[in-house]
Coordinates of C-alpha atoms in Angstrom, one line a residue:
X1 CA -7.5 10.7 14.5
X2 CA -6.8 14.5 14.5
X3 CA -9.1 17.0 13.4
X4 CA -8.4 18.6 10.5
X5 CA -8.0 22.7 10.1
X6 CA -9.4 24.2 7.6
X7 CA -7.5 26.9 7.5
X8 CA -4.7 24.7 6.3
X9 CA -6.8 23.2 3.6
X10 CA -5.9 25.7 0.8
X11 CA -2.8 25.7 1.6
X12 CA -2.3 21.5 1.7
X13 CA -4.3 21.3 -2.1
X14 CA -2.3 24.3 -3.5
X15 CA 1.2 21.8 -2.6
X16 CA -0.3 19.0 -3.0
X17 CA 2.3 18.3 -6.3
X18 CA 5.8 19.7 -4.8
X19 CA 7.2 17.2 -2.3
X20 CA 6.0 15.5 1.0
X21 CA 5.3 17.6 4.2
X22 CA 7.8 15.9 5.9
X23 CA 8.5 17.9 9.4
X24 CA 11.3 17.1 11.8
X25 CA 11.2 16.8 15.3
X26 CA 11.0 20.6 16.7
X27 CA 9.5 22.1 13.7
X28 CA 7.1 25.0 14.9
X29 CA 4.4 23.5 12.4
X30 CA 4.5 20.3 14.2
X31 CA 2.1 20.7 17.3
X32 CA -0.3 22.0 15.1
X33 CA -0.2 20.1 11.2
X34 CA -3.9 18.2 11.6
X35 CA -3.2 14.0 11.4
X36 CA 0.8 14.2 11.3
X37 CA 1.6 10.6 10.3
X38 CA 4.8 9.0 12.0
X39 CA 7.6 8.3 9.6
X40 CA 9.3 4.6 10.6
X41 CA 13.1 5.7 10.6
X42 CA 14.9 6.4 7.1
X43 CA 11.8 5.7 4.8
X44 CA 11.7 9.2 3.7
X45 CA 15.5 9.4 3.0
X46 CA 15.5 11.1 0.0
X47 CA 13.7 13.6 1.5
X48 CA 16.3 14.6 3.6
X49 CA 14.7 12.8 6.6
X50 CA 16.6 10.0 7.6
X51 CA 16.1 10.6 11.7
X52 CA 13.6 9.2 14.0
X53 CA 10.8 10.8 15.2
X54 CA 9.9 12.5 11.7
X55 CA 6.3 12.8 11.1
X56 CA 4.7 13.6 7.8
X57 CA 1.7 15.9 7.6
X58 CA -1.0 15.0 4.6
X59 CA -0.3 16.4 1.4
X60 CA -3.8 17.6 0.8
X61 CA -6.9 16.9 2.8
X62 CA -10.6 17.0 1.1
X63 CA -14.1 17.3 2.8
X64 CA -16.5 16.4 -0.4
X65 CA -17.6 20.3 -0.8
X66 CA -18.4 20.0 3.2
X67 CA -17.1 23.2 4.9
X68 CA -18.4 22.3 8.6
X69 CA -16.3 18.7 8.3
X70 CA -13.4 19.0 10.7
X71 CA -12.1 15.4 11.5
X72 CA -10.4 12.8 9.3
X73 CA -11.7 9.9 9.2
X74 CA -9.8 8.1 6.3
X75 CA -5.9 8.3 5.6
X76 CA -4.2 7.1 2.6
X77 CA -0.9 7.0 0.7
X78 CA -0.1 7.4 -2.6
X79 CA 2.3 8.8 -4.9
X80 CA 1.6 9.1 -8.7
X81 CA -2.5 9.2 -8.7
X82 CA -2.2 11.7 -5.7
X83 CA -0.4 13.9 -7.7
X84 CA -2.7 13.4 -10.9
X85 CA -5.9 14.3 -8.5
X86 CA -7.4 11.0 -8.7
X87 CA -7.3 10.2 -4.8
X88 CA -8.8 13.3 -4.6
X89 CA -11.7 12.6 -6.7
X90 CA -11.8 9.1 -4.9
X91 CA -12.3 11.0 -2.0
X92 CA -14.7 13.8 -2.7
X93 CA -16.9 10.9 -4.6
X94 CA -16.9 9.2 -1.5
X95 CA -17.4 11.3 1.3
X96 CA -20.2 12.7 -0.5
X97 CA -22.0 9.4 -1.2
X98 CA -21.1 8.3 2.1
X99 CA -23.2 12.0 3.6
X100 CA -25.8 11.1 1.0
X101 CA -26.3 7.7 2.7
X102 CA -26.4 9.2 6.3
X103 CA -22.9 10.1 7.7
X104 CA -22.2 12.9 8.7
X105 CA -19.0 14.9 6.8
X106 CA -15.8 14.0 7.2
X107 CA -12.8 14.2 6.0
X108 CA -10.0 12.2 4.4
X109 CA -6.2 12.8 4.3
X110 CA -3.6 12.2 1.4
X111 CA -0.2 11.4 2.4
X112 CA 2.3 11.7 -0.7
X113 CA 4.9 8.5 -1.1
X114 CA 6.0 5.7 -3.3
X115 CA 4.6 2.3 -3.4
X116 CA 7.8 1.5 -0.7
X117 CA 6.8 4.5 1.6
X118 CA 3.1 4.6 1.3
X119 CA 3.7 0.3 2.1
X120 CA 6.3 1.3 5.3
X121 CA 3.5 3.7 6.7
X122 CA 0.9 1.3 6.5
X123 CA 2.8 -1.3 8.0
X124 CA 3.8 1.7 11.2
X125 CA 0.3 1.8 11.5
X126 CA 0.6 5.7 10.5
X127 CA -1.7 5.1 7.4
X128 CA -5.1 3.4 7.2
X129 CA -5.1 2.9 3.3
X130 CA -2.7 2.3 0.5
X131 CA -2.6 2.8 -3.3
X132 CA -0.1 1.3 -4.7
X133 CA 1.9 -0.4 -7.6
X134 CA 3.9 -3.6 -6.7
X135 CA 2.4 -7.3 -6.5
X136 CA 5.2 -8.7 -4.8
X137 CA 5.2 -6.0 -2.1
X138 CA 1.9 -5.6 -1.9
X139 CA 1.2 -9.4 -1.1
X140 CA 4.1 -9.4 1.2
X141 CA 2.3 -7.1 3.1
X142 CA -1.1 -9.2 3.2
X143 CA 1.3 -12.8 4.3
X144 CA 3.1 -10.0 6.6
X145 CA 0.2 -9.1 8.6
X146 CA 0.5 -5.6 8.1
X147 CA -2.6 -5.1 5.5
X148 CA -5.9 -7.2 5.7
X149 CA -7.4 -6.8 2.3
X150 CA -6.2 -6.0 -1.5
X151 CA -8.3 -4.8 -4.0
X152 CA -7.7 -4.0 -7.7
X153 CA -8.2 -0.2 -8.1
X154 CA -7.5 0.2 -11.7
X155 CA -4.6 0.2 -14.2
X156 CA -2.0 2.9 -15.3
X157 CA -0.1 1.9 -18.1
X158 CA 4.2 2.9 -17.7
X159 CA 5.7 5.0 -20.9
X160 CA 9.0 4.7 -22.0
X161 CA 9.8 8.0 -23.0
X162 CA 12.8 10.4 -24.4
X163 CA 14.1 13.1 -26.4
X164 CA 12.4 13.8 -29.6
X165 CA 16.0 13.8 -31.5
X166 CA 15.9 9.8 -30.3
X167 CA 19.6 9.6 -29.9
X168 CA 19.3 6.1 -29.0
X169 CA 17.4 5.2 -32.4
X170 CA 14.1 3.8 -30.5
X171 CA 12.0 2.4 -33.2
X172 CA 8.3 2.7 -32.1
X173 CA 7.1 0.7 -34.8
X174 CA 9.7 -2.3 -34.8
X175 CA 11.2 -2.3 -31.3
X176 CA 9.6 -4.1 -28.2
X177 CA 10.5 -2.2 -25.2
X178 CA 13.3 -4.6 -24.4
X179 CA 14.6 -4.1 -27.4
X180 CA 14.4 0.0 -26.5
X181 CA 16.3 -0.9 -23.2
X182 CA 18.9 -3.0 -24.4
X183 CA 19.6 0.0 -27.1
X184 CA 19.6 2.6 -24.5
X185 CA 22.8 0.8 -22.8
X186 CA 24.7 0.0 -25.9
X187 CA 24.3 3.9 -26.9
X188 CA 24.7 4.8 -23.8
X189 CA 27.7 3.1 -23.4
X190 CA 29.1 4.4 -26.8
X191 CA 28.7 7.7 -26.2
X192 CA 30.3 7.7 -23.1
X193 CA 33.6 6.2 -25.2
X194 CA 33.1 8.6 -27.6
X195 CA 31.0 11.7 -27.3
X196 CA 28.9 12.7 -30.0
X197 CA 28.7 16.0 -31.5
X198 CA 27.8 19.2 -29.8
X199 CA 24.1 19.6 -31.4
X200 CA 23.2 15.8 -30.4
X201 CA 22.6 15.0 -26.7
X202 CA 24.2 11.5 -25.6
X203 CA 21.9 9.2 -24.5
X204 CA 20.9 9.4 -20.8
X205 CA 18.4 7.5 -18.8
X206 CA 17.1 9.1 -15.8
X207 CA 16.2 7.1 -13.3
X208 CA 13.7 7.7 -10.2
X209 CA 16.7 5.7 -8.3
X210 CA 13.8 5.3 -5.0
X211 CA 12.6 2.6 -4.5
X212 CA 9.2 3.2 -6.6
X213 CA 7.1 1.5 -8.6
X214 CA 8.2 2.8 -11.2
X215 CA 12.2 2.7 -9.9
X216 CA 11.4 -1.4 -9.6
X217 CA 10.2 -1.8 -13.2
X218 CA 12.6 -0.1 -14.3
X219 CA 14.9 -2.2 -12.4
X220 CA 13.2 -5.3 -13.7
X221 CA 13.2 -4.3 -17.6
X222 CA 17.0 -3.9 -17.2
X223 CA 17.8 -6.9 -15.2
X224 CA 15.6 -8.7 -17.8
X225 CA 18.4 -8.1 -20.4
X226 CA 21.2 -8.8 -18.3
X227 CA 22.3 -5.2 -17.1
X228 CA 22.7 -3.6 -13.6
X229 CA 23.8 0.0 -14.4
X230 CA 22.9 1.1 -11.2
X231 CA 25.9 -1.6 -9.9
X232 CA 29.7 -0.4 -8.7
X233 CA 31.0 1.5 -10.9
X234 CA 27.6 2.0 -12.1
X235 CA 27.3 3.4 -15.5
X236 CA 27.5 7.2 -16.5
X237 CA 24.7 7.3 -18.7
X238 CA 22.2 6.1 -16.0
X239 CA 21.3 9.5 -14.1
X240 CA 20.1 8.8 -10.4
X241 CA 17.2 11.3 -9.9
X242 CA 15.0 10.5 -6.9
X243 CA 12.3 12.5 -6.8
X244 CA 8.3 12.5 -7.2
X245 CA 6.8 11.4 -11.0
X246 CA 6.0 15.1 -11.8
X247 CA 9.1 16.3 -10.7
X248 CA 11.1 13.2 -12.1
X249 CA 9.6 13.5 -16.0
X250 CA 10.3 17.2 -15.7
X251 CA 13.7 16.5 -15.2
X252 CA 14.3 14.5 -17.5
X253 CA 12.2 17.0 -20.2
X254 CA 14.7 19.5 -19.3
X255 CA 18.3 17.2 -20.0
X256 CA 16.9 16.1 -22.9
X257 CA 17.1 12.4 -21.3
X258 CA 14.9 9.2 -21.8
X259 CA 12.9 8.0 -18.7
X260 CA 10.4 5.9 -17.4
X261 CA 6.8 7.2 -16.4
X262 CA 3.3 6.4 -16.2
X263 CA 0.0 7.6 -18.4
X264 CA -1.4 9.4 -15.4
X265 CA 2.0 11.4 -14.8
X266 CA 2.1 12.1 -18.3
X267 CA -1.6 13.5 -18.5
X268 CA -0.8 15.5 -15.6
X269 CA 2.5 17.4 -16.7
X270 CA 2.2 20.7 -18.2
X271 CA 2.4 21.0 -22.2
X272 CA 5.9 22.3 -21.6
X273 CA 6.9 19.1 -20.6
X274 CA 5.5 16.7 -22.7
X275 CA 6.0 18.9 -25.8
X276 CA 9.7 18.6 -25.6
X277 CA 9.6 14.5 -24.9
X278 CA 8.3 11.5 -27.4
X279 CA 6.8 8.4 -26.2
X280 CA 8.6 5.5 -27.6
X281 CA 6.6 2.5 -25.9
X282 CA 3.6 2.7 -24.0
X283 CA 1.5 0.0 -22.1
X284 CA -1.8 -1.4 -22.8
X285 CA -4.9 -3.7 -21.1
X286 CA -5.4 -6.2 -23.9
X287 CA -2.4 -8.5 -22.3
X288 CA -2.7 -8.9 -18.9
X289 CA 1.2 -9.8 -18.8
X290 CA 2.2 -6.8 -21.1
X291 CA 5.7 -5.5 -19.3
X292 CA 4.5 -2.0 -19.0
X293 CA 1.1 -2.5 -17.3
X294 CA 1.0 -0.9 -14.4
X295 CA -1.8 -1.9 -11.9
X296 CA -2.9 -0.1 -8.9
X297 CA -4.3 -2.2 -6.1
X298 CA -5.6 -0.5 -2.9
X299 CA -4.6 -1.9 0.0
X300 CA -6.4 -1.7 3.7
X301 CA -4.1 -1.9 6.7
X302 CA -4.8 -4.4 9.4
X303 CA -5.6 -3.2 13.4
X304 CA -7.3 0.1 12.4
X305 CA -8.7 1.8 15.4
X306 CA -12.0 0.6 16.2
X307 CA -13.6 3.7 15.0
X308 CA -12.9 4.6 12.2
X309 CA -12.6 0.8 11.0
X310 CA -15.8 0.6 9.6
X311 CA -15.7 3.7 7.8
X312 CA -12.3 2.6 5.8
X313 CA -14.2 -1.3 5.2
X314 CA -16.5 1.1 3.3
X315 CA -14.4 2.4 1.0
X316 CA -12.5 -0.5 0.1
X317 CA -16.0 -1.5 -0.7
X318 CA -17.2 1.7 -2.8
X319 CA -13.9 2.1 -4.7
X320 CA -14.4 -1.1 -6.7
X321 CA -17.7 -0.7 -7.0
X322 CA -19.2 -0.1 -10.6
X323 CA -21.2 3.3 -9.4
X324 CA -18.9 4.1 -7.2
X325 CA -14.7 3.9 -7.5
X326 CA -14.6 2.5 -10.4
X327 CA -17.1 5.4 -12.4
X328 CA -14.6 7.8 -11.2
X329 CA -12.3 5.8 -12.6
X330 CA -14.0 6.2 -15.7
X331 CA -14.8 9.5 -15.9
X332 CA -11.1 10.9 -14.3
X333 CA -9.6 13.5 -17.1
X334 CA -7.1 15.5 -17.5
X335 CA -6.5 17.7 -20.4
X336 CA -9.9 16.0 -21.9
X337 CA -8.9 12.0 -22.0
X338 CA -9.2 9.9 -19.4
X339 CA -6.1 8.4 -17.5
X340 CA -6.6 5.7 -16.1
X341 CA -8.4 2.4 -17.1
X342 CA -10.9 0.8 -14.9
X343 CA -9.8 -2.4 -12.7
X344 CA -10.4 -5.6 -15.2
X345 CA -13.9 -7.4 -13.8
X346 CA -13.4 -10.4 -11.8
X347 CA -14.3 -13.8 -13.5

């Protein structure tokens, strides 16, 4: 794999939350972005990049506190707990219990995408590890060929969240969240027919509208009550958004609309977001079939290069370990609680 530049480091972790460093053929950056990953044709669409011969550049790389580490030995993709900092703290964690066990430093790469892009790149061959959110995708890519090995890294919980003014009349207390969906289309719906006044906004729902996680469960909760709004001619209340899940909850913060987002997102948003939005239904861990669990399982791609396959066995290794993955897992915070629980222990 490419060595990576330091001198780009700062400048990778201080984007690290915008949007993927996708660079076209010809850019001038292109020759010289450390571990540029290539991009399988159209997965990065809503990017802009729909072209072959893309390449994506990581998002932030981290060297464990190791200034004189210059290659990368590890790359993964991620969206949502990339943006939150927890692949980063995977990966700081591990490179330095890796040096303290006799490697020598090194570094590893984070490449931003969705569970559908982070899948796509490992199945190019331009990733070595995935984190993502989907079991049907994820175990299409095991009976594929594509990944080798699927572990359970630990569990995010969705949030169904909206306006504090609640123009849909979500009740928290009596409500389950299919319940909260089906009211969001028969308000949404209404207020299209008739408007309502001027000091109440109508009742949106923003969706991410790309192929997510998050965009599938979505998906899933609505088909579950019958409803495609996304279908021709596809309803006006249902905003199409694609973007990142910081960018995405901001959005919706701003237009006063309800959306779908995760605990870690949440956690990770400034207070100017969040203070302006109400969660309505959040998931839990005490049922393992509760609709808005959301668990992330790390996936290891299959054909890794020789030498640096050994190195990525070890992490898959570490990260569901109790003293390893999973303790930073435990100990992961943001704005003092802890976002994310650990993976539930095998029986």
């Amino acid at each position: 794999m490419a060595a990576y530049n330091p001198a780009s480091h700062a400048l990778l972790h201080e984007h690290r939350d915008i949007v993927p460093n996708v660079l076209q053929t010809g850019s001038k950056a292109h020759g010289a972005t450390p571990a540029a990953a290539k991009i399988p044709d159209g997965l990065y669409a809503k990017a802009g990049i729909a072209m072959a011969d893309a390449s994506l550049a990581p998002q932030a790389v981290y060297n464990g506190g190791y200034t004189n580490a210059t290659e990368i030995d590890i790359r993964i993709a991620n969206g949502g707990a990339g943006q939150s900092g927890l692949i980063g703290a995977w990966a700081d964690a591990f490179i330095q219990y890796s040096v303290n066990s006799g490697s020598s430093p090194f570094c590893i790469a984070w490449y931003l995408g969705d569970t559908t892009e982070s899948l796509g790149l490992i199945e190019a061959g331009s990733v070595d590890i995935a984190v993502t959110y989907n079991e049907a995708a994820e175990k299409q890519s095991i009976d594929s060929g594509a990944s080798v090995r699927r572990e359970y890294g630990f569990r995010d919980h969705f949030l169904l969240v909206g306006p504090k003014s609640n123009p849909a009349g979500l009740n928290s207390t009596k409500d389950d969240i299919l319940a909260m969906f089906n009211k969001l289309v028969a308000r949404g719906n209404a207020d299209v027919v008739v408007p309502p006044p001027a000091d109440v906004p109508p009742t949106r729902f923003l969706s991410r509208y790309d192929k997510s996680a998050t965009n599938i469960k979505e998906s899933e909760l609505f088909i579950t009550i019958g409803q495609v709004p996304w279908g021709l001619v596809y309803s006006k209340w249902y905003h199409q958004y694609p973007r990142f899940p910081l960018q995405a909850l901001n959005a919706a913060a701003v237009l006063d609309e309800y959306t779908l987002t995760d605990r870690g997102t949440w956690l990770s948003s400034p207070a100017s977001v969040t203070s302006t939005l109400q969660i309505y239904k959040a998931g839990g861990d005490s049922d393992p079939k509760d609709l808005l669990l959301n668990p992330g399982h790390v996936l290891l791609r299959a054909n890794i290069d020789a030498k640096y396959k050994s190195i990525c066995e070890r992490f898959m290794d570490w990260v569901i370990s109790q003293d390893g993955g999973q303790k930073v897992i435990r100990e992961f915070k943001k704005n003092g609680q802890v976002l994310y629980s650990e993976a539930p222990k095998a029986k």
